[in-house]
């Protein structure tokens, strides 16, 4: 358990909490798809991701409670490992576990897995332009702005940039 958290694969027991968090305005309005997730839609999503080789979905656990969600999504349906570029996503849940470093811990664990276990070359993420906390976090993690428009900021991160940024952030978890 690195960074005081654990990343566990999504299970059917996690689905109600993930849906409740994902449908909350605080999370939903930051997504590209801002629609509400139905129980049926979520079951279909879970069945799809359970069979996919190109996606990695984890629930963030802290102090024995669900605290958030992270994912990595590759291109096509090729195995995620070794892909040149994958998308990353993260959100914290509305749980009793709240501390300022929880998002940092979740992102570090996610990116460690991406670069060290899955050996991806580059991570891509998109953040709503007004989501200042997510933009600030991603810049601290070493992401660079690739492009932006009136609504979205697209950011990328490679392994070398991440290793440099991680060295500065890990000191908070020792």
mmCIF file of C-alpha atoms in Angstrom:
data_model
loop_
_atom_site.group_PDB
_atom_site.id
_atom_site.type_symbol
_atom_site.label_atom_id
_atom_site.label_comp_id
_atom_site.label_asym_id
_atom_site.label_seq_id
_atom_site.Cartn_x
_atom_site.Cartn_y
_atom_site.Cartn_z
ATOM 1 C CA UNK A 1 0.000 0.000 0.000
ATOM 2 C CA UNK A 2 1.921 2.949 -1.341
ATOM 3 C CA UNK A 3 1.076 6.583 -0.547
ATOM 4 C CA UNK A 4 -1.354 5.464 2.193
ATOM 5 C CA UNK A 5 -3.871 4.153 -0.348
ATOM 6 C CA UNK A 6 -4.647 0.984 -2.251
ATOM 7 C CA UNK A 7 -5.912 0.681 -5.819
ATOM 8 C CA UNK A 8 -8.279 -2.273 -6.204
ATOM 9 C CA UNK A 9 -9.991 -3.504 -9.382
ATOM 10 C CA UNK A 10 -13.608 -2.372 -9.717
ATOM 11 C CA UNK A 11 -16.067 -5.044 -8.536
ATOM 12 C CA UNK A 12 -19.879 -5.200 -8.710
ATOM 13 C CA UNK A 13 -19.986 -4.195 -5.032
ATOM 14 C CA UNK A 14 -18.283 -0.891 -5.933
ATOM 15 C CA UNK A 15 -20.825 0.124 -8.573
ATOM 16 C CA UNK A 16 -23.412 1.907 -6.370
ATOM 17 C CA UNK A 17 -20.754 4.140 -4.767
ATOM 18 C CA UNK A 18 -19.066 4.864 -8.109
ATOM 19 C CA UNK A 19 -22.407 5.765 -9.706
ATOM 20 C CA UNK A 20 -23.397 8.010 -6.780
ATOM 21 C CA UNK A 21 -20.063 9.830 -6.962
ATOM 22 C CA UNK A 22 -20.049 10.028 -10.761
ATOM 23 C CA UNK A 23 -23.596 11.418 -10.826
ATOM 24 C CA UNK A 24 -22.834 14.116 -8.241
ATOM 25 C CA UNK A 25 -22.604 17.573 -9.792
ATOM 26 C CA UNK A 26 -19.091 18.023 -8.378
ATOM 27 C CA UNK A 27 -17.824 15.123 -10.521
ATOM 28 C CA UNK A 28 -20.337 14.891 -13.381
ATOM 29 C CA UNK A 29 -19.941 18.491 -14.498
ATOM 30 C CA UNK A 30 -16.166 18.005 -14.905
ATOM 31 C CA UNK A 31 -16.647 15.093 -17.345
ATOM 32 C CA UNK A 32 -16.824 15.162 -21.128
ATOM 33 C CA UNK A 33 -20.108 13.238 -20.886
ATOM 34 C CA UNK A 34 -22.108 15.145 -18.273
ATOM 35 C CA UNK A 35 -25.147 12.865 -18.450
ATOM 36 C CA UNK A 36 -26.457 10.902 -15.484
ATOM 37 C CA UNK A 37 -25.443 7.246 -15.274
ATOM 38 C CA UNK A 38 -28.318 4.785 -14.785
ATOM 39 C CA UNK A 39 -27.928 1.469 -12.945
ATOM 40 C CA UNK A 40 -28.453 -0.363 -16.256
ATOM 41 C CA UNK A 41 -25.928 1.842 -18.056
ATOM 42 C CA UNK A 42 -23.401 1.251 -15.328
ATOM 43 C CA UNK A 43 -23.884 -2.537 -15.438
ATOM 44 C CA UNK A 44 -23.286 -2.425 -19.199
ATOM 45 C CA UNK A 45 -20.160 -0.308 -18.641
ATOM 46 C CA UNK A 46 -18.885 -2.780 -16.040
ATOM 47 C CA UNK A 47 -19.458 -5.760 -18.334
ATOM 48 C CA UNK A 48 -17.600 -3.942 -21.118
ATOM 49 C CA UNK A 49 -14.584 -2.971 -18.997
ATOM 50 C CA UNK A 50 -14.391 -6.407 -17.372
ATOM 51 C CA UNK A 51 -13.707 -7.885 -20.827
ATOM 52 C CA UNK A 52 -11.411 -5.145 -22.112
ATOM 53 C CA UNK A 53 -7.660 -5.599 -22.396
ATOM 54 C CA UNK A 54 -7.145 -1.953 -23.237
ATOM 55 C CA UNK A 55 -8.591 -0.446 -20.052
ATOM 56 C CA UNK A 56 -7.575 -0.394 -16.396
ATOM 57 C CA UNK A 57 -10.123 0.741 -13.787
ATOM 58 C CA UNK A 58 -9.445 0.916 -10.049
ATOM 59 C CA UNK A 59 -11.200 2.053 -6.896
ATOM 60 C CA UNK A 60 -9.065 4.093 -4.504
ATOM 61 C CA UNK A 61 -9.250 2.685 -0.971
ATOM 62 C CA UNK A 62 -7.976 4.617 2.040
ATOM 63 C CA UNK A 63 -8.308 3.605 5.682
ATOM 64 C CA UNK A 64 -10.610 0.736 4.742
ATOM 65 C CA UNK A 65 -13.060 2.889 2.754
ATOM 66 C CA UNK A 66 -13.696 3.653 -0.895
ATOM 67 C CA UNK A 67 -12.353 7.136 -1.527
ATOM 68 C CA UNK A 68 -12.137 7.586 -5.301
ATOM 69 C CA UNK A 69 -11.632 6.130 -8.742
ATOM 70 C CA UNK A 70 -8.819 6.108 -11.335
ATOM 71 C CA UNK A 71 -8.549 4.705 -14.835
ATOM 72 C CA UNK A 72 -6.256 4.283 -17.816
ATOM 73 C CA UNK A 73 -7.654 3.721 -21.308
ATOM 74 C CA UNK A 74 -5.664 2.675 -24.315
ATOM 75 C CA UNK A 75 -6.399 2.716 -28.001
ATOM 76 C CA UNK A 76 -8.503 0.132 -29.787
ATOM 77 C CA UNK A 77 -8.793 -3.186 -27.981
ATOM 78 C CA UNK A 78 -5.084 -3.927 -27.870
ATOM 79 C CA UNK A 79 -3.499 -4.794 -24.529
ATOM 80 C CA UNK A 80 -2.811 -1.681 -22.464
ATOM 81 C CA UNK A 81 0.754 -2.693 -21.663
ATOM 82 C CA UNK A 82 3.329 -1.001 -23.854
ATOM 83 C CA UNK A 83 0.944 1.358 -25.647
ATOM 84 C CA UNK A 84 2.429 4.608 -26.906
ATOM 85 C CA UNK A 85 -0.293 6.829 -25.425
ATOM 86 C CA UNK A 86 -3.164 6.213 -23.018
ATOM 87 C CA UNK A 87 -5.829 8.417 -21.456
ATOM 88 C CA UNK A 88 -5.952 8.870 -17.680
ATOM 89 C CA UNK A 89 -8.888 9.807 -15.480
ATOM 90 C CA UNK A 90 -9.352 10.348 -11.759
ATOM 91 C CA UNK A 91 -12.015 11.537 -9.377
ATOM 92 C CA UNK A 92 -12.458 11.505 -5.641
ATOM 93 C CA UNK A 93 -15.650 10.268 -4.095
ATOM 94 C CA UNK A 94 -17.801 11.906 -1.504
ATOM 95 C CA UNK A 95 -16.544 9.762 1.353
ATOM 96 C CA UNK A 96 -15.529 10.434 4.924
ATOM 97 C CA UNK A 97 -11.918 10.201 3.785
ATOM 98 C CA UNK A 98 -10.866 13.684 2.746
ATOM 99 C CA UNK A 99 -7.431 15.175 2.986
ATOM 100 C CA UNK A 100 -5.557 17.532 0.680
ATOM 101 C CA UNK A 101 -3.069 14.879 -0.452
ATOM 102 C CA UNK A 102 -5.637 12.202 -1.383
ATOM 103 C CA UNK A 103 -5.788 13.259 -5.045
ATOM 104 C CA UNK A 104 -1.989 13.418 -5.179
ATOM 105 C CA UNK A 105 -1.723 9.916 -3.673
ATOM 106 C CA UNK A 106 -4.283 8.500 -6.119
ATOM 107 C CA UNK A 107 -2.562 10.118 -9.107
ATOM 108 C CA UNK A 108 0.910 8.968 -8.031
ATOM 109 C CA UNK A 109 -0.281 5.371 -7.603
ATOM 110 C CA UNK A 110 -2.070 5.504 -10.972
ATOM 111 C CA UNK A 111 0.939 6.934 -12.800
ATOM 112 C CA UNK A 112 3.396 4.562 -11.098
ATOM 113 C CA UNK A 113 1.341 1.687 -12.475
ATOM 114 C CA UNK A 114 1.126 3.250 -15.940
ATOM 115 C CA UNK A 115 4.830 3.877 -16.326
ATOM 116 C CA UNK A 116 6.413 1.144 -14.180
ATOM 117 C CA UNK A 117 4.075 -1.832 -14.586
ATOM 118 C CA UNK A 118 2.270 -1.200 -17.872
ATOM 119 C CA UNK A 119 5.247 0.531 -19.535
ATOM 120 C CA UNK A 120 3.170 3.074 -21.434
ATOM 121 C CA UNK A 121 5.122 5.840 -23.107
ATOM 122 C CA UNK A 122 2.847 8.823 -22.591
ATOM 123 C CA UNK A 123 -0.307 9.746 -20.658
ATOM 124 C CA UNK A 124 -2.929 12.133 -21.982
ATOM 125 C CA UNK A 125 -5.699 13.798 -20.001
ATOM 126 C CA UNK A 126 -8.270 16.515 -20.594
ATOM 127 C CA UNK A 127 -9.376 18.937 -17.907
ATOM 128 C CA UNK A 128 -12.115 21.548 -17.976
ATOM 129 C CA UNK A 129 -10.460 24.946 -18.200
ATOM 130 C CA UNK A 130 -12.192 26.221 -15.022
ATOM 131 C CA UNK A 131 -11.134 23.165 -12.929
ATOM 132 C CA UNK A 132 -8.183 24.945 -11.354
ATOM 133 C CA UNK A 133 -7.447 22.287 -8.721
ATOM 134 C CA UNK A 134 -7.160 19.528 -11.360
ATOM 135 C CA UNK A 135 -5.009 21.721 -13.598
ATOM 136 C CA UNK A 136 -2.725 22.585 -10.676
ATOM 137 C CA UNK A 137 -2.438 18.901 -9.654
ATOM 138 C CA UNK A 138 -1.570 17.805 -13.178
ATOM 139 C CA UNK A 139 1.099 20.486 -13.524
ATOM 140 C CA UNK A 140 2.611 19.347 -10.198
ATOM 141 C CA UNK A 141 2.669 15.780 -11.572
ATOM 142 C CA UNK A 142 4.721 16.960 -14.556
ATOM 143 C CA UNK A 143 2.001 17.196 -17.202
ATOM 144 C CA UNK A 144 2.481 19.796 -19.941
ATOM 145 C CA UNK A 145 -0.285 21.643 -21.735
ATOM 146 C CA UNK A 146 -0.585 20.245 -25.272
ATOM 147 C CA UNK A 147 -3.535 22.305 -26.483
ATOM 148 C CA UNK A 148 -6.483 24.241 -25.144
ATOM 149 C CA UNK A 149 -9.695 25.854 -26.219
ATOM 150 C CA UNK A 150 -12.445 27.799 -24.463
ATOM 151 C CA UNK A 151 -13.617 24.731 -22.533
ATOM 152 C CA UNK A 152 -10.833 22.117 -22.323
ATOM 153 C CA UNK A 153 -7.111 21.871 -21.610
ATOM 154 C CA UNK A 154 -5.418 18.797 -23.078
ATOM 155 C CA UNK A 155 -2.283 17.733 -21.214
ATOM 156 C CA UNK A 156 0.398 15.091 -21.769
ATOM 157 C CA UNK A 157 2.998 13.454 -19.548
ATOM 158 C CA UNK A 158 5.922 11.190 -20.383
ATOM 159 C CA UNK A 159 7.878 8.932 -18.054
ATOM 160 C CA UNK A 160 10.898 11.215 -17.644
ATOM 161 C CA UNK A 161 8.743 14.241 -16.790
ATOM 162 C CA UNK A 162 6.786 12.142 -14.321
ATOM 163 C CA UNK A 163 9.906 10.732 -12.613
ATOM 164 C CA UNK A 164 11.218 14.241 -12.028
ATOM 165 C CA UNK A 165 7.913 15.507 -10.591
ATOM 166 C CA UNK A 166 7.351 12.358 -8.539
ATOM 167 C CA UNK A 167 10.672 12.853 -6.785
ATOM 168 C CA UNK A 168 9.413 16.170 -5.429
ATOM 169 C CA UNK A 169 5.979 14.827 -4.398
ATOM 170 C CA UNK A 170 6.995 11.511 -2.800
ATOM 171 C CA UNK A 171 8.616 13.266 0.135
ATOM 172 C CA UNK A 172 5.133 14.039 1.475
ATOM 173 C CA UNK A 173 4.415 10.296 1.834
ATOM 174 C CA UNK A 174 7.444 9.049 3.746
#
